[in-house]
Amino acid sequence: MGLIPILAAALLLPGTAAGAQALNAPVIANPDPEALFTSRDPKLHANKQVALKIVKELLEAGHWDRAPQYLTKAYIQHNPLAASGLDAVMTYFVDVAKVKPKPIPAKMQTKVVAVQAEGDYVTVSFVREMKDPQDPARSYTTTWFDMWRFKDGKADEHWDPATLPPAM
């Protein structure tokens, strides 16, 4: 084994200084996230605006009663923890997660890094703060994303990096 793989392995070992945030720079949010949800292209702009409403009104403020305005009835879900369909999504957030609506903020509070749109797709990258598993008093940042495919002005399909939790 060469020196570089040995050093890389040592840096990734739990308990080493590099095992926490030291290997990467912190993820920084855009200071004006709502400006990222615009485009000169009318179709991309329309899709980005619906993505903005999904993030701000549904995910951030919990107004799941508005979901039919932004999600199709079929709403295909690729998150392994969630069922497909508008009704299933609404049931999860309202009845299972017990999300209560709160005032929709004048300015988005969610820490957004970037928004990309191409064709029928919009991807939103977020700052994700996590607890250091070796020292819960410390945290580090990484990135989360949500990606939607739009159909007739509504989100029809969704992806994110969620995984199933480890077995108990």
PDB file of C-alpha atoms in Angstrom:
ATOM      1  CA  MET A   1       0.000   0.000   0.000  1.00  0.00           C
ATOM      2  CA  GLY A   2       1.388   3.410  -0.971  1.00  0.00           C
ATOM      3  CA  LEU A   3       1.735   6.408   1.325  1.00  0.00           C
ATOM      4  CA  ILE A   4      -1.265   8.327  -0.048  1.00  0.00           C
ATOM      5  CA  PRO A   5      -3.852   5.562   0.619  1.00  0.00           C
ATOM      6  CA  ILE A   6      -2.421   5.072   4.145  1.00  0.00           C
ATOM      7  CA  LEU A   7      -2.665   8.809   4.894  1.00  0.00           C
ATOM      8  CA  ALA A   8      -6.184   8.989   3.439  1.00  0.00           C
ATOM      9  CA  ALA A   9      -7.300   6.014   5.537  1.00  0.00           C
ATOM     10  CA  ALA A  10      -5.771   7.520   8.684  1.00  0.00           C
ATOM     11  CA  LEU A  11      -7.560  10.825   8.080  1.00  0.00           C
ATOM     12  CA  LEU A  12     -10.905   9.063   7.875  1.00  0.00           C
ATOM     13  CA  LEU A  13     -10.521   7.037  11.071  1.00  0.00           C
ATOM     14  CA  PRO A  14     -13.059   7.916  13.754  1.00  0.00           C
ATOM     15  CA  GLY A  15     -11.541   9.765  16.657  1.00  0.00           C
ATOM     16  CA  THR A  16      -8.906  11.512  14.570  1.00  0.00           C
ATOM     17  CA  ALA A  17      -9.069  15.278  14.206  1.00  0.00           C
ATOM     18  CA  ALA A  18      -9.787  14.808  10.521  1.00  0.00           C
ATOM     19  CA  GLY A  19     -12.670  12.449  11.270  1.00  0.00           C
ATOM     20  CA  ALA A  20     -14.942  15.468  11.875  1.00  0.00           C
ATOM     21  CA  GLN A  21     -15.241  18.646   9.741  1.00  0.00           C
ATOM     22  CA  ALA A  22     -11.508  18.950   9.079  1.00  0.00           C
ATOM     23  CA  LEU A  23     -11.559  17.262   5.661  1.00  0.00           C
ATOM     24  CA  ASN A  24     -13.856  19.769   4.049  1.00  0.00           C
ATOM     25  CA  ALA A  25     -14.759  23.411   4.148  1.00  0.00           C
ATOM     26  CA  PRO A  26     -18.139  24.281   5.653  1.00  0.00           C
ATOM     27  CA  VAL A  27     -21.054  24.392   3.220  1.00  0.00           C
ATOM     28  CA  ILE A  28     -22.184  28.012   2.849  1.00  0.00           C
ATOM     29  CA  ALA A  29     -25.731  29.107   1.987  1.00  0.00           C
ATOM     30  CA  ASN A  30     -26.469  31.755  -0.594  1.00  0.00           C
ATOM     31  CA  PRO A  31     -27.304  35.044   1.161  1.00  0.00           C
ATOM     32  CA  ASP A  32     -30.348  35.585  -1.107  1.00  0.00           C
ATOM     33  CA  PRO A  33     -31.774  32.105  -1.707  1.00  0.00           C
ATOM     34  CA  GLU A  34     -35.001  33.263  -3.343  1.00  0.00           C
ATOM     35  CA  ALA A  35     -32.998  34.926  -6.131  1.00  0.00           C
ATOM     36  CA  LEU A  36     -31.812  31.436  -7.119  1.00  0.00           C
ATOM     37  CA  PHE A  37     -35.395  30.405  -7.975  1.00  0.00           C
ATOM     38  CA  THR A  38     -35.527  32.606 -11.083  1.00  0.00           C
ATOM     39  CA  SER A  39     -34.631  32.149 -14.743  1.00  0.00           C
ATOM     40  CA  ARG A  40     -34.836  34.137 -17.971  1.00  0.00           C
ATOM     41  CA  ASP A  41     -36.327  31.039 -19.605  1.00  0.00           C
ATOM     42  CA  PRO A  42     -40.111  31.173 -18.911  1.00  0.00           C
ATOM     43  CA  LYS A  43     -40.518  27.389 -18.476  1.00  0.00           C
ATOM     44  CA  LEU A  44     -37.526  27.079 -16.138  1.00  0.00           C
ATOM     45  CA  HIS A  45     -38.681  30.164 -14.225  1.00  0.00           C
ATOM     46  CA  ALA A  46     -42.174  28.695 -13.747  1.00  0.00           C
ATOM     47  CA  ASN A  47     -40.758  25.368 -12.504  1.00  0.00           C
ATOM     48  CA  LYS A  48     -38.297  27.113 -10.178  1.00  0.00           C
ATOM     49  CA  GLN A  49     -41.120  29.216  -8.743  1.00  0.00           C
ATOM     50  CA  VAL A  50     -43.155  26.089  -7.936  1.00  0.00           C
ATOM     51  CA  ALA A  51     -40.033  24.536  -6.339  1.00  0.00           C
ATOM     52  CA  LEU A  52     -39.699  27.713  -4.252  1.00  0.00           C
ATOM     53  CA  LYS A  53     -43.308  27.356  -3.072  1.00  0.00           C
ATOM     54  CA  ILE A  54     -42.744  23.675  -2.223  1.00  0.00           C
ATOM     55  CA  VAL A  55     -39.687  24.540  -0.127  1.00  0.00           C
ATOM     56  CA  LYS A  56     -41.066  27.686   1.504  1.00  0.00           C
ATOM     57  CA  GLU A  57     -44.761  26.887   1.982  1.00  0.00           C
ATOM     58  CA  LEU A  58     -44.773  23.098   2.385  1.00  0.00           C
ATOM     59  CA  LEU A  59     -41.383  22.061   3.778  1.00  0.00           C
ATOM     60  CA  GLU A  60     -40.499  25.219   5.716  1.00  0.00           C
ATOM     61  CA  ALA A  61     -43.912  26.474   6.889  1.00  0.00           C
ATOM     62  CA  GLY A  62     -45.820  23.162   6.946  1.00  0.00           C
ATOM     63  CA  HIS A  63     -48.862  24.263   4.919  1.00  0.00           C
ATOM     64  CA  TRP A  64     -49.552  20.791   3.530  1.00  0.00           C
ATOM     65  CA  ASP A  65     -53.137  21.818   2.770  1.00  0.00           C
ATOM     66  CA  ARG A  66     -51.558  23.685  -0.183  1.00  0.00           C
ATOM     67  CA  ALA A  67     -49.839  20.594  -1.577  1.00  0.00           C
ATOM     68  CA  PRO A  68     -52.507  20.003  -4.282  1.00  0.00           C
ATOM     69  CA  GLN A  69     -51.483  23.356  -5.806  1.00  0.00           C
ATOM     70  CA  TYR A  70     -47.872  22.183  -6.265  1.00  0.00           C
ATOM     71  CA  LEU A  71     -47.854  18.363  -6.480  1.00  0.00           C
ATOM     72  CA  THR A  72     -49.627  16.098  -8.968  1.00  0.00           C
ATOM     73  CA  LYS A  73     -52.053  13.450  -7.758  1.00  0.00           C
ATOM     74  CA  ALA A  74     -49.560  10.717  -8.811  1.00  0.00           C
ATOM     75  CA  TYR A  75     -46.465  12.411  -7.243  1.00  0.00           C
ATOM     76  CA  ILE A  76     -43.904   9.631  -7.677  1.00  0.00           C
ATOM     77  CA  GLN A  77     -41.661   9.387  -4.617  1.00  0.00           C
ATOM     78  CA  HIS A  78     -38.127   7.947  -4.706  1.00  0.00           C
ATOM     79  CA  ASN A  79     -37.381   8.569  -1.034  1.00  0.00           C
ATOM     80  CA  PRO A  80     -37.393   5.034   0.485  1.00  0.00           C
ATOM     81  CA  LEU A  81     -39.123   6.340   3.619  1.00  0.00           C
ATOM     82  CA  ALA A  82     -42.121   7.835   1.813  1.00  0.00           C
ATOM     83  CA  ALA A  83     -44.977   6.472  -0.271  1.00  0.00           C
ATOM     84  CA  SER A  84     -45.926   7.854  -3.676  1.00  0.00           C
ATOM     85  CA  GLY A  85     -49.043   9.875  -4.318  1.00  0.00           C
ATOM     86  CA  LEU A  86     -50.286  13.264  -3.195  1.00  0.00           C
ATOM     87  CA  ASP A  87     -52.607  11.759  -0.596  1.00  0.00           C
ATOM     88  CA  ALA A  88     -49.801   9.649   0.909  1.00  0.00           C
ATOM     89  CA  VAL A  89     -47.451  12.640   1.139  1.00  0.00           C
ATOM     90  CA  MET A  90     -50.100  14.789   2.784  1.00  0.00           C
ATOM     91  CA  THR A  91     -51.053  11.988   5.194  1.00  0.00           C
ATOM     92  CA  TYR A  92     -47.433  11.492   6.174  1.00  0.00           C
ATOM     93  CA  PHE A  93     -46.713  15.136   6.965  1.00  0.00           C
ATOM     94  CA  VAL A  94     -50.090  15.946   8.582  1.00  0.00           C
ATOM     95  CA  ASP A  95     -51.083  12.712  10.360  1.00  0.00           C
ATOM     96  CA  VAL A  96     -47.792  10.846  10.930  1.00  0.00           C
ATOM     97  CA  ALA A  97     -45.161  13.578  11.338  1.00  0.00           C
ATOM     98  CA  LYS A  98     -47.809  15.887  12.881  1.00  0.00           C
ATOM     99  CA  VAL A  99     -46.412  18.957  11.090  1.00  0.00           C
ATOM    100  CA  LYS A 100     -48.363  22.022  12.150  1.00  0.00           C
ATOM    101  CA  PRO A 101     -48.589  25.020   9.828  1.00  0.00           C
ATOM    102  CA  LYS A 102     -46.787  28.162  10.895  1.00  0.00           C
ATOM    103  CA  PRO A 103     -46.699  31.587   9.281  1.00  0.00           C
ATOM    104  CA  ILE A 104     -45.075  31.595   5.864  1.00  0.00           C
ATOM    105  CA  PRO A 105     -42.040  33.847   6.244  1.00  0.00           C
ATOM    106  CA  ALA A 106     -41.673  36.933   4.068  1.00  0.00           C
ATOM    107  CA  LYS A 107     -38.160  35.695   3.219  1.00  0.00           C
ATOM    108  CA  MET A 108     -37.143  32.051   2.980  1.00  0.00           C
ATOM    109  CA  GLN A 109     -35.346  30.794   6.083  1.00  0.00           C
ATOM    110  CA  THR A 110     -34.050  27.566   4.536  1.00  0.00           C
ATOM    111  CA  LYS A 111     -30.311  27.586   3.827  1.00  0.00           C
ATOM    112  CA  VAL A 112     -30.054  27.051   0.066  1.00  0.00           C
ATOM    113  CA  VAL A 113     -26.721  26.619  -1.695  1.00  0.00           C
ATOM    114  CA  ALA A 114     -27.834  26.395  -5.326  1.00  0.00           C
ATOM    115  CA  VAL A 115     -30.813  25.815  -7.608  1.00  0.00           C
ATOM    116  CA  GLN A 116     -30.399  24.229 -11.042  1.00  0.00           C
ATOM    117  CA  ALA A 117     -33.103  23.782 -13.653  1.00  0.00           C
ATOM    118  CA  GLU A 118     -32.908  21.910 -16.933  1.00  0.00           C
ATOM    119  CA  GLY A 119     -35.868  20.774 -19.013  1.00  0.00           C
ATOM    120  CA  ASP A 120     -38.550  19.507 -16.622  1.00  0.00           C
ATOM    121  CA  TYR A 121     -36.169  19.143 -13.642  1.00  0.00           C
ATOM    122  CA  VAL A 122     -35.297  21.448 -10.749  1.00  0.00           C
ATOM    123  CA  THR A 123     -32.671  20.521  -8.150  1.00  0.00           C
ATOM    124  CA  VAL A 124     -32.279  22.457  -4.919  1.00  0.00           C
ATOM    125  CA  SER A 125     -29.109  21.947  -2.860  1.00  0.00           C
ATOM    126  CA  PHE A 126     -29.303  22.762   0.845  1.00  0.00           C
ATOM    127  CA  VAL A 127     -26.862  23.188   3.725  1.00  0.00           C
ATOM    128  CA  ARG A 128     -27.284  20.215   6.040  1.00  0.00           C
ATOM    129  CA  GLU A 129     -25.882  20.463   9.553  1.00  0.00           C
ATOM    130  CA  MET A 130     -25.142  17.145  11.247  1.00  0.00           C
ATOM    131  CA  LYS A 131     -23.925  16.134  14.700  1.00  0.00           C
ATOM    132  CA  ASP A 132     -20.437  14.650  14.814  1.00  0.00           C
ATOM    133  CA  PRO A 133     -21.031  10.962  15.685  1.00  0.00           C
ATOM    134  CA  GLN A 134     -17.755  10.935  17.661  1.00  0.00           C
ATOM    135  CA  ASP A 135     -18.600  14.122  19.612  1.00  0.00           C
ATOM    136  CA  PRO A 136     -22.291  15.146  19.690  1.00  0.00           C
ATOM    137  CA  ALA A 137     -21.294  18.552  21.084  1.00  0.00           C
ATOM    138  CA  ARG A 138     -19.736  19.292  17.678  1.00  0.00           C
ATOM    139  CA  SER A 139     -21.407  19.534  14.314  1.00  0.00           C
ATOM    140  CA  TYR A 140     -20.379  19.701  10.688  1.00  0.00           C
ATOM    141  CA  THR A 141     -22.025  20.683   7.430  1.00  0.00           C
ATOM    142  CA  THR A 142     -22.703  18.682   4.322  1.00  0.00           C
ATOM    143  CA  THR A 143     -25.220  18.996   1.494  1.00  0.00           C
ATOM    144  CA  TRP A 144     -28.762  17.694   1.034  1.00  0.00           C
ATOM    145  CA  PHE A 145     -30.720  17.952  -2.190  1.00  0.00           C
ATOM    146  CA  ASP A 146     -34.271  17.638  -3.414  1.00  0.00           C
ATOM    147  CA  MET A 147     -34.932  17.172  -7.114  1.00  0.00           C
ATOM    148  CA  TRP A 148     -38.324  17.364  -8.777  1.00  0.00           C
ATOM    149  CA  ARG A 149     -39.570  16.588 -12.268  1.00  0.00           C
ATOM    150  CA  PHE A 150     -42.392  18.888 -13.287  1.00  0.00           C
ATOM    151  CA  LYS A 151     -45.428  18.073 -15.391  1.00  0.00           C
ATOM    152  CA  ASP A 152     -48.030  20.671 -16.340  1.00  0.00           C
ATOM    153  CA  GLY A 153     -46.760  23.149 -13.747  1.00  0.00           C
ATOM    154  CA  LYS A 154     -46.660  20.764 -10.777  1.00  0.00           C
ATOM    155  CA  ALA A 155     -44.049  18.474  -9.244  1.00  0.00           C
ATOM    156  CA  ASP A 156     -44.765  14.957 -10.508  1.00  0.00           C
ATOM    157  CA  GLU A 157     -41.682  13.087  -9.282  1.00  0.00           C
ATOM    158  CA  HIS A 158     -39.190  13.574  -6.426  1.00  0.00           C
ATOM    159  CA  TRP A 159     -35.684  12.380  -5.496  1.00  0.00           C
ATOM    160  CA  ASP A 160     -33.448  13.029  -2.492  1.00  0.00           C
ATOM    161  CA  PRO A 161     -30.499  11.181  -0.896  1.00  0.00           C
ATOM    162  CA  ALA A 162     -32.519   9.614   1.940  1.00  0.00           C
ATOM    163  CA  THR A 163     -31.697   6.049   2.875  1.00  0.00           C
ATOM    164  CA  LEU A 164     -33.319   3.476   5.108  1.00  0.00           C
ATOM    165  CA  PRO A 165     -32.198   3.696   8.746  1.00  0.00           C
ATOM    166  CA  PRO A 166     -29.880   1.006  10.097  1.00  0.00           C
ATOM    167  CA  ALA A 167     -31.583  -2.054  11.599  1.00  0.00           C
ATOM    168  CA  MET A 168     -32.121  -1.796  15.340  1.00  0.00           C
TER     169      MET A 168
END
